[in-house]
Amino acid sequence: GELKMLPDRTRVIKRKIGELLLERKLITKGILEEALGFQKTYGVSLGTYLVKHGFVTEKNIVECLSSQYGFPYISLANFRIDSEIVNLVPVSIVTKYCLIPIDRMYGLITVAMANPLDEKAIESVKSISGCEVQVFIATISDINTALENAGRLEIYQLEKNVSILATISGAGPMIGFLGTVIGMILAIFELANAGGTIQMDVLASGLYTAMTTTVAGLIVGIVAFMAFNHLVVKTDKVVYQMEANSLEFLDHLNEPS
């Protein structure tokens, strides 16, 4: 459907998520006090505590925020996001504010956020992208999964190229060796037909074919091998960054809201 525009945040009266959940009778006052006490003692966000202990679901929280403030809810479960779109916003901003860019069109960047009332997050995205920001609300787990899927897609593209280069780097020298054998066979065949008389031009022609194909195969193999190693290192770096970013993202989930 059509993308719903961002509500006027200047008119939003912010209310704590605990109050909203209590008002909707999704939790009791006793549960809220218990969660607030745990948050104060251990620094775990209220939403994280309530979800982990099964009092509410992530969807309960985002639907509550969506209904209260008018931000449209989006499920990212089957939403494919291009890695180029994700890379429009630095990982530091993505993990810090628990958001993910999902689209950009005509100077408008669309992001899915766990907390659509975070003015600093929206201003950071606007400043970095140079675009106006349209906000959807999504669950934290959906955002995390979408980030992982985008990372896996990028890794898949890199690994696909790695396999091609591995094949070329392995086949190149073998093709060159095959050319060497063919060149020697031709030279021997011509010598045999010459009745045992050694003709230098025939021998030189066969050797030329053999050496040329060998050199060509080695050049192709060396270049492909160097490119292969470069891509392997790049792929490993992407995997490492994705794992590090995922850990950083999970760390932020346990910070106080």
PDB file of C-alpha atoms in Angstrom:
ATOM      1  CA  GLY A   1       0.000   0.000   0.000  1.00  0.00           C
ATOM      2  CA  GLU A   2       0.899   3.664   0.005  1.00  0.00           C
ATOM      3  CA  LEU A   3       3.465   4.821   2.529  1.00  0.00           C
ATOM      4  CA  LYS A   4       1.858   6.834   5.278  1.00  0.00           C
ATOM      5  CA  MET A   5       3.623  10.101   5.951  1.00  0.00           C
ATOM      6  CA  LEU A   6       5.324  10.832   9.251  1.00  0.00           C
ATOM      7  CA  PRO A   7       2.993  12.343  11.852  1.00  0.00           C
ATOM      8  CA  ASP A   8       3.671  15.867  13.079  1.00  0.00           C
ATOM      9  CA  ARG A   9       6.091  15.143  15.941  1.00  0.00           C
ATOM     10  CA  THR A  10       5.799  18.697  17.272  1.00  0.00           C
ATOM     11  CA  ARG A  11       2.233  17.925  18.360  1.00  0.00           C
ATOM     12  CA  VAL A  12       2.974  14.549  19.917  1.00  0.00           C
ATOM     13  CA  ILE A  13       2.498  14.354  23.677  1.00  0.00           C
ATOM     14  CA  LYS A  14       4.985  11.721  24.766  1.00  0.00           C
ATOM     15  CA  ARG A  15       3.809   9.149  27.279  1.00  0.00           C
ATOM     16  CA  LYS A  16       5.836   6.342  28.753  1.00  0.00           C
ATOM     17  CA  ILE A  17       5.317   2.896  27.269  1.00  0.00           C
ATOM     18  CA  GLY A  18       4.483   1.495  30.708  1.00  0.00           C
ATOM     19  CA  GLU A  19       1.559   3.905  31.042  1.00  0.00           C
ATOM     20  CA  LEU A  20       0.257   2.979  27.590  1.00  0.00           C
ATOM     21  CA  LEU A  21       0.454  -0.761  28.281  1.00  0.00           C
ATOM     22  CA  LEU A  22      -1.246  -0.279  31.649  1.00  0.00           C
ATOM     23  CA  GLU A  23      -3.997   1.818  30.069  1.00  0.00           C
ATOM     24  CA  ARG A  24      -4.666  -0.923  27.518  1.00  0.00           C
ATOM     25  CA  LYS A  25      -4.734  -3.491  30.333  1.00  0.00           C
ATOM     26  CA  LEU A  26      -1.898  -5.470  28.755  1.00  0.00           C
ATOM     27  CA  ILE A  27      -0.106  -5.415  32.116  1.00  0.00           C
ATOM     28  CA  THR A  28      -1.137  -4.802  35.707  1.00  0.00           C
ATOM     29  CA  LYS A  29       0.119  -2.067  37.996  1.00  0.00           C
ATOM     30  CA  GLY A  30       2.020  -4.685  40.007  1.00  0.00           C
ATOM     31  CA  ILE A  31       3.840  -5.943  36.903  1.00  0.00           C
ATOM     32  CA  LEU A  32       4.703  -2.367  35.903  1.00  0.00           C
ATOM     33  CA  GLU A  33       6.143  -1.613  39.350  1.00  0.00           C
ATOM     34  CA  GLU A  34       8.128  -4.867  39.243  1.00  0.00           C
ATOM     35  CA  ALA A  35       9.517  -4.021  35.790  1.00  0.00           C
ATOM     36  CA  LEU A  36      10.388  -0.445  36.817  1.00  0.00           C
ATOM     37  CA  GLY A  37      12.206  -1.751  39.880  1.00  0.00           C
ATOM     38  CA  PHE A  38      14.184  -4.207  37.770  1.00  0.00           C
ATOM     39  CA  GLN A  39      14.989  -1.450  35.287  1.00  0.00           C
ATOM     40  CA  LYS A  40      16.266   0.830  38.047  1.00  0.00           C
ATOM     41  CA  THR A  41      18.381  -1.917  39.621  1.00  0.00           C
ATOM     42  CA  TYR A  42      19.880  -3.586  36.549  1.00  0.00           C
ATOM     43  CA  GLY A  43      19.553  -0.946  33.838  1.00  0.00           C
ATOM     44  CA  VAL A  44      17.479  -3.155  31.528  1.00  0.00           C
ATOM     45  CA  SER A  45      14.901  -1.367  29.385  1.00  0.00           C
ATOM     46  CA  LEU A  46      11.288  -1.691  30.452  1.00  0.00           C
ATOM     47  CA  GLY A  47      10.154  -3.166  27.140  1.00  0.00           C
ATOM     48  CA  THR A  48      12.954  -5.736  27.130  1.00  0.00           C
ATOM     49  CA  TYR A  49      12.057  -6.896  30.644  1.00  0.00           C
ATOM     50  CA  LEU A  50       8.347  -7.218  29.876  1.00  0.00           C
ATOM     51  CA  VAL A  51       8.966  -9.131  26.639  1.00  0.00           C
ATOM     52  CA  LYS A  52      11.606 -11.463  28.080  1.00  0.00           C
ATOM     53  CA  HIS A  53       9.357 -12.394  30.989  1.00  0.00           C
ATOM     54  CA  GLY A  54       6.389 -13.018  28.716  1.00  0.00           C
ATOM     55  CA  PHE A  55       4.127 -10.260  30.066  1.00  0.00           C
ATOM     56  CA  VAL A  56       3.731  -8.713  26.592  1.00  0.00           C
ATOM     57  CA  THR A  57       4.997  -9.348  23.077  1.00  0.00           C
ATOM     58  CA  GLU A  58       7.062  -6.995  20.945  1.00  0.00           C
ATOM     59  CA  LYS A  59       4.058  -6.682  18.666  1.00  0.00           C
ATOM     60  CA  ASN A  60       1.929  -5.546  21.638  1.00  0.00           C
ATOM     61  CA  ILE A  61       4.389  -2.729  22.281  1.00  0.00           C
ATOM     62  CA  VAL A  62       4.692  -1.499  18.664  1.00  0.00           C
ATOM     63  CA  GLU A  63       0.932  -1.710  18.102  1.00  0.00           C
ATOM     64  CA  CYS A  64       0.422   0.299  21.261  1.00  0.00           C
ATOM     65  CA  LEU A  65       2.855   3.001  20.084  1.00  0.00           C
ATOM     66  CA  SER A  66       1.413   2.935  16.570  1.00  0.00           C
ATOM     67  CA  SER A  67      -2.135   3.427  17.834  1.00  0.00           C
ATOM     68  CA  GLN A  68      -1.163   6.138  20.308  1.00  0.00           C
ATOM     69  CA  TYR A  69       1.016   8.249  18.002  1.00  0.00           C
ATOM     70  CA  GLY A  70      -0.181   7.374  14.507  1.00  0.00           C
ATOM     71  CA  PHE A  71       3.046   5.859  13.186  1.00  0.00           C
ATOM     72  CA  PRO A  72       2.318   3.053  10.716  1.00  0.00           C
ATOM     73  CA  TYR A  73       3.462  -0.426  11.765  1.00  0.00           C
ATOM     74  CA  ILE A  74       5.451  -2.526   9.293  1.00  0.00           C
ATOM     75  CA  SER A  75       6.360  -6.200   9.537  1.00  0.00           C
ATOM     76  CA  LEU A  76       9.852  -6.802   8.161  1.00  0.00           C
ATOM     77  CA  ALA A  77       9.552 -10.604   8.293  1.00  0.00           C
ATOM     78  CA  ASN A  78       9.226 -10.997   4.515  1.00  0.00           C
ATOM     79  CA  PHE A  79      10.551  -7.566   3.555  1.00  0.00           C
ATOM     80  CA  ARG A  80      13.661  -7.751   1.376  1.00  0.00           C
ATOM     81  CA  ILE A  81      15.945  -4.756   1.855  1.00  0.00           C
ATOM     82  CA  ASP A  82      18.767  -4.038  -0.561  1.00  0.00           C
ATOM     83  CA  SER A  83      22.156  -3.819   1.158  1.00  0.00           C
ATOM     84  CA  GLU A  84      22.783  -0.532  -0.699  1.00  0.00           C
ATOM     85  CA  ILE A  85      19.777   0.965   1.106  1.00  0.00           C
ATOM     86  CA  VAL A  86      20.962  -0.323   4.485  1.00  0.00           C
ATOM     87  CA  ASN A  87      24.410   1.191   3.877  1.00  0.00           C
ATOM     88  CA  LEU A  88      22.913   4.671   3.472  1.00  0.00           C
ATOM     89  CA  VAL A  89      23.034   5.002   7.264  1.00  0.00           C
ATOM     90  CA  PRO A  90      26.199   4.135   9.246  1.00  0.00           C
ATOM     91  CA  VAL A  91      26.097   1.046  11.430  1.00  0.00           C
ATOM     92  CA  SER A  92      26.830   3.189  14.497  1.00  0.00           C
ATOM     93  CA  ILE A  93      23.536   5.065  13.976  1.00  0.00           C
ATOM     94  CA  VAL A  94      21.623   1.868  13.142  1.00  0.00           C
ATOM     95  CA  THR A  95      22.722   0.087  16.312  1.00  0.00           C
ATOM     96  CA  LYS A  96      22.553   3.124  18.580  1.00  0.00           C
ATOM     97  CA  TYR A  97      18.963   4.005  17.697  1.00  0.00           C
ATOM     98  CA  CYS A  98      17.651   0.558  16.726  1.00  0.00           C
ATOM     99  CA  LEU A  99      16.524   1.453  13.199  1.00  0.00           C
ATOM    100  CA  ILE A 100      17.025   0.303   9.620  1.00  0.00           C
ATOM    101  CA  PRO A 101      16.614   2.159   6.300  1.00  0.00           C
ATOM    102  CA  ILE A 102      14.182   0.266   4.068  1.00  0.00           C
ATOM    103  CA  ASP A 103      13.718   2.536   1.042  1.00  0.00           C
ATOM    104  CA  ARG A 104      14.772   5.789  -0.587  1.00  0.00           C
ATOM    105  CA  MET A 105      12.937   7.653  -3.323  1.00  0.00           C
ATOM    106  CA  TYR A 106      13.004  11.257  -4.555  1.00  0.00           C
ATOM    107  CA  GLY A 107      14.765  12.777  -1.576  1.00  0.00           C
ATOM    108  CA  LEU A 108      12.752  10.763   0.959  1.00  0.00           C
ATOM    109  CA  ILE A 109      14.335   8.016   3.027  1.00  0.00           C
ATOM    110  CA  THR A 110      12.058   5.544   4.812  1.00  0.00           C
ATOM    111  CA  VAL A 111      13.247   3.952   8.038  1.00  0.00           C
ATOM    112  CA  ALA A 112      11.768   1.346  10.358  1.00  0.00           C
ATOM    113  CA  MET A 113      12.373   2.178  14.025  1.00  0.00           C
ATOM    114  CA  ALA A 114      11.669   0.618  17.391  1.00  0.00           C
ATOM    115  CA  ASN A 115      11.180   4.083  18.904  1.00  0.00           C
ATOM    116  CA  PRO A 116       9.656   6.510  16.369  1.00  0.00           C
ATOM    117  CA  LEU A 117       9.613   9.333  18.936  1.00  0.00           C
ATOM    118  CA  ASP A 118      13.408   9.520  19.103  1.00  0.00           C
ATOM    119  CA  GLU A 119      14.093  12.977  17.665  1.00  0.00           C
ATOM    120  CA  LYS A 120      17.879  12.557  17.823  1.00  0.00           C
ATOM    121  CA  ALA A 121      17.692   9.382  15.736  1.00  0.00           C
ATOM    122  CA  ILE A 122      15.528  11.016  13.067  1.00  0.00           C
ATOM    123  CA  GLU A 123      17.713  14.128  12.902  1.00  0.00           C
ATOM    124  CA  SER A 124      20.843  11.940  12.610  1.00  0.00           C
ATOM    125  CA  VAL A 125      19.372  10.026   9.663  1.00  0.00           C
ATOM    126  CA  LYS A 126      18.238  13.265   8.001  1.00  0.00           C
ATOM    127  CA  SER A 127      21.658  14.880   8.430  1.00  0.00           C
ATOM    128  CA  ILE A 128      23.616  11.885   7.137  1.00  0.00           C
ATOM    129  CA  SER A 129      21.348  10.980   4.211  1.00  0.00           C
ATOM    130  CA  GLY A 130      20.437  14.520   3.176  1.00  0.00           C
ATOM    131  CA  CYS A 131      16.830  13.338   2.811  1.00  0.00           C
ATOM    132  CA  GLU A 132      13.556  13.954   4.568  1.00  0.00           C
ATOM    133  CA  VAL A 133      12.742  11.037   6.864  1.00  0.00           C
ATOM    134  CA  GLN A 134       9.588   8.931   6.814  1.00  0.00           C
ATOM    135  CA  VAL A 135       9.156   6.674   9.828  1.00  0.00           C
ATOM    136  CA  PHE A 136       7.554   3.280  10.274  1.00  0.00           C
ATOM    137  CA  ILE A 137       7.493   1.439  13.565  1.00  0.00           C
ATOM    138  CA  ALA A 138       8.790  -2.154  13.734  1.00  0.00           C
ATOM    139  CA  THR A 139       9.701  -4.689  16.389  1.00  0.00           C
ATOM    140  CA  ILE A 140      13.292  -4.905  17.596  1.00  0.00           C
ATOM    141  CA  SER A 141      13.547  -8.555  16.543  1.00  0.00           C
ATOM    142  CA  ASP A 142      12.275  -7.695  13.042  1.00  0.00           C
ATOM    143  CA  ILE A 143      14.874  -4.942  12.715  1.00  0.00           C
ATOM    144  CA  ASN A 144      17.642  -7.234  13.922  1.00  0.00           C
ATOM    145  CA  THR A 145      16.542  -9.999  11.534  1.00  0.00           C
ATOM    146  CA  ALA A 146      16.346  -7.550   8.619  1.00  0.00           C
ATOM    147  CA  LEU A 147      19.893  -6.370   9.344  1.00  0.00           C
ATOM    148  CA  GLU A 148      21.142  -9.956   9.458  1.00  0.00           C
ATOM    149  CA  ASN A 149      19.365 -10.800   6.192  1.00  0.00           C
ATOM    150  CA  ALA A 150      20.864  -7.777   4.451  1.00  0.00           C
ATOM    151  CA  GLY A 151      24.299  -8.824   5.700  1.00  0.00           C
ATOM    152  CA  ARG A 152      23.801 -12.412   4.536  1.00  0.00           C
ATOM    153  CA  LEU A 153      22.725 -11.186   1.091  1.00  0.00           C
ATOM    154  CA  GLU A 154      25.877  -9.098   0.788  1.00  0.00           C
ATOM    155  CA  ILE A 155      28.008 -12.037   1.905  1.00  0.00           C
ATOM    156  CA  TYR A 156      26.250 -14.315  -0.602  1.00  0.00           C
ATOM    157  CA  GLN A 157      27.068 -11.924  -3.442  1.00  0.00           C
ATOM    158  CA  LEU A 158      30.721 -11.823  -2.371  1.00  0.00           C
ATOM    159  CA  GLU A 159      30.967 -15.596  -1.945  1.00  0.00           C
ATOM    160  CA  LYS A 160      29.393 -16.139  -5.356  1.00  0.00           C
ATOM    161  CA  ASN A 161      32.202 -14.097  -6.918  1.00  0.00           C
ATOM    162  CA  VAL A 162      34.765 -15.929  -4.784  1.00  0.00           C
ATOM    163  CA  SER A 163      33.651 -19.313  -6.134  1.00  0.00           C
ATOM    164  CA  ILE A 164      33.937 -18.064  -9.725  1.00  0.00           C
ATOM    165  CA  LEU A 165      37.453 -16.733  -9.135  1.00  0.00           C
ATOM    166  CA  ALA A 166      38.451 -19.943  -7.348  1.00  0.00           C
ATOM    167  CA  THR A 167      37.384 -21.924 -10.416  1.00  0.00           C
ATOM    168  CA  ILE A 168      39.273 -19.614 -12.788  1.00  0.00           C
ATOM    169  CA  SER A 169      42.434 -19.561 -10.675  1.00  0.00           C
ATOM    170  CA  GLY A 170      42.429 -23.356 -10.530  1.00  0.00           C
ATOM    171  CA  ALA A 171      41.466 -23.978 -14.157  1.00  0.00           C
ATOM    172  CA  GLY A 172      43.783 -21.356 -15.703  1.00  0.00           C
ATOM    173  CA  PRO A 173      47.100 -23.166 -15.070  1.00  0.00           C
ATOM    174  CA  MET A 174      45.543 -26.531 -16.000  1.00  0.00           C
ATOM    175  CA  ILE A 175      44.339 -25.124 -19.324  1.00  0.00           C
ATOM    176  CA  GLY A 176      47.834 -23.726 -19.864  1.00  0.00           C
ATOM    177  CA  PHE A 177      49.323 -27.139 -19.132  1.00  0.00           C
ATOM    178  CA  LEU A 178      46.828 -28.721 -21.531  1.00  0.00           C
ATOM    179  CA  GLY A 179      48.012 -26.253 -24.192  1.00  0.00           C
ATOM    180  CA  THR A 180      51.613 -27.269 -23.469  1.00  0.00           C
ATOM    181  CA  VAL A 181      50.779 -30.936 -23.979  1.00  0.00           C
ATOM    182  CA  ILE A 182      48.846 -30.199 -27.184  1.00  0.00           C
ATOM    183  CA  GLY A 183      51.740 -28.099 -28.511  1.00  0.00           C
ATOM    184  CA  MET A 184      54.251 -30.894 -27.818  1.00  0.00           C
ATOM    185  CA  ILE A 185      51.955 -33.493 -29.409  1.00  0.00           C
ATOM    186  CA  LEU A 186      51.672 -31.357 -32.550  1.00  0.00           C
ATOM    187  CA  ALA A 187      55.439 -30.876 -32.682  1.00  0.00           C
ATOM    188  CA  ILE A 188      56.056 -34.623 -32.307  1.00  0.00           C
ATOM    189  CA  PHE A 189      53.361 -35.398 -34.885  1.00  0.00           C
ATOM    190  CA  GLU A 190      54.959 -33.049 -37.435  1.00  0.00           C
ATOM    191  CA  LEU A 191      58.403 -34.517 -36.771  1.00  0.00           C
ATOM    192  CA  ALA A 192      57.032 -38.036 -37.243  1.00  0.00           C
ATOM    193  CA  ASN A 193      55.504 -37.058 -40.574  1.00  0.00           C
ATOM    194  CA  ALA A 194      58.783 -35.489 -41.628  1.00  0.00           C
ATOM    195  CA  GLY A 195      60.346 -38.958 -41.739  1.00  0.00           C
ATOM    196  CA  GLY A 196      62.673 -38.432 -38.818  1.00  0.00           C
ATOM    197  CA  THR A 197      64.247 -35.321 -40.284  1.00  0.00           C
ATOM    198  CA  ILE A 198      64.421 -32.562 -37.653  1.00  0.00           C
ATOM    199  CA  GLN A 199      62.985 -29.327 -39.005  1.00  0.00           C
ATOM    200  CA  MET A 200      63.620 -26.423 -36.665  1.00  0.00           C
ATOM    201  CA  ASP A 201      60.656 -24.373 -37.891  1.00  0.00           C
ATOM    202  CA  VAL A 202      58.234 -27.243 -37.164  1.00  0.00           C
ATOM    203  CA  LEU A 203      59.775 -27.844 -33.733  1.00  0.00           C
ATOM    204  CA  ALA A 204      59.798 -24.107 -32.935  1.00  0.00           C
ATOM    205  CA  SER A 205      56.124 -23.802 -33.915  1.00  0.00           C
ATOM    206  CA  GLY A 206      55.093 -26.577 -31.558  1.00  0.00           C
ATOM    207  CA  LEU A 207      57.206 -25.218 -28.722  1.00  0.00           C
ATOM    208  CA  TYR A 208      55.795 -21.725 -29.345  1.00  0.00           C
ATOM    209  CA  THR A 209      52.258 -23.046 -29.010  1.00  0.00           C
ATOM    210  CA  ALA A 210      53.182 -24.947 -25.854  1.00  0.00           C
ATOM    211  CA  MET A 211      54.933 -22.020 -24.146  1.00  0.00           C
ATOM    212  CA  THR A 212      52.349 -19.418 -25.180  1.00  0.00           C
ATOM    213  CA  THR A 213      49.441 -21.381 -23.735  1.00  0.00           C
ATOM    214  CA  THR A 214      51.440 -22.090 -20.567  1.00  0.00           C
ATOM    215  CA  VAL A 215      52.236 -18.416 -20.027  1.00  0.00           C
ATOM    216  CA  ALA A 216      48.642 -17.382 -20.776  1.00  0.00           C
ATOM    217  CA  GLY A 217      47.271 -19.963 -18.363  1.00  0.00           C
ATOM    218  CA  LEU A 218      49.672 -18.935 -15.620  1.00  0.00           C
ATOM    219  CA  ILE A 219      48.863 -15.239 -16.052  1.00  0.00           C
ATOM    220  CA  VAL A 220      45.134 -15.923 -15.850  1.00  0.00           C
ATOM    221  CA  GLY A 221      45.652 -18.185 -12.843  1.00  0.00           C
ATOM    222  CA  ILE A 222      47.860 -15.708 -10.967  1.00  0.00           C
ATOM    223  CA  VAL A 223      45.519 -12.751 -11.550  1.00  0.00           C
ATOM    224  CA  ALA A 224      42.468 -14.813 -10.574  1.00  0.00           C
ATOM    225  CA  PHE A 225      44.266 -16.165  -7.493  1.00  0.00           C
ATOM    226  CA  MET A 226      45.164 -12.645  -6.323  1.00  0.00           C
ATOM    227  CA  ALA A 227      41.577 -11.476  -6.872  1.00  0.00           C
ATOM    228  CA  PHE A 228      40.317 -14.603  -5.099  1.00  0.00           C
ATOM    229  CA  ASN A 229      42.433 -13.893  -2.018  1.00  0.00           C
ATOM    230  CA  HIS A 230      41.309 -10.250  -2.035  1.00  0.00           C
ATOM    231  CA  LEU A 231      37.643 -11.274  -2.065  1.00  0.00           C
ATOM    232  CA  VAL A 232      38.184 -13.897   0.634  1.00  0.00           C
ATOM    233  CA  VAL A 233      39.693 -11.251   2.916  1.00  0.00           C
ATOM    234  CA  LYS A 234      36.863  -8.834   2.059  1.00  0.00           C
ATOM    235  CA  THR A 235      34.225 -11.491   2.736  1.00  0.00           C
ATOM    236  CA  ASP A 236      35.805 -12.400   6.074  1.00  0.00           C
ATOM    237  CA  LYS A 237      35.856  -8.711   6.978  1.00  0.00           C
ATOM    238  CA  VAL A 238      32.152  -8.336   6.152  1.00  0.00           C
ATOM    239  CA  VAL A 239      31.321 -11.437   8.210  1.00  0.00           C
ATOM    240  CA  TYR A 240      33.348 -10.115  11.149  1.00  0.00           C
ATOM    241  CA  GLN A 241      31.719  -6.683  10.925  1.00  0.00           C
ATOM    242  CA  MET A 242      28.260  -8.231  10.732  1.00  0.00           C
ATOM    243  CA  GLU A 243      28.911 -10.350  13.831  1.00  0.00           C
ATOM    244  CA  ALA A 244      30.381  -7.365  15.700  1.00  0.00           C
ATOM    245  CA  ASN A 245      27.471  -5.135  14.677  1.00  0.00           C
ATOM    246  CA  SER A 246      24.975  -7.784  15.754  1.00  0.00           C
ATOM    247  CA  LEU A 247      26.590  -8.000  19.201  1.00  0.00           C
ATOM    248  CA  GLU A 248      26.656  -4.198  19.456  1.00  0.00           C
ATOM    249  CA  PHE A 249      23.001  -4.071  18.465  1.00  0.00           C
ATOM    250  CA  LEU A 250      22.052  -6.620  21.141  1.00  0.00           C
ATOM    251  CA  ASP A 251      24.057  -4.688  23.726  1.00  0.00           C
ATOM    252  CA  HIS A 252      22.014  -1.591  22.982  1.00  0.00           C
ATOM    253  CA  LEU A 253      18.793  -3.503  23.577  1.00  0.00           C
ATOM    254  CA  ASN A 254      19.771  -3.976  27.206  1.00  0.00           C
ATOM    255  CA  GLU A 255      20.477  -0.315  27.851  1.00  0.00           C
ATOM    256  CA  PRO A 256      17.922   1.696  29.858  1.00  0.00           C
ATOM    257  CA  SER A 257      15.241   3.345  27.748  1.00  0.00           C
TER     258      SER A 257
END
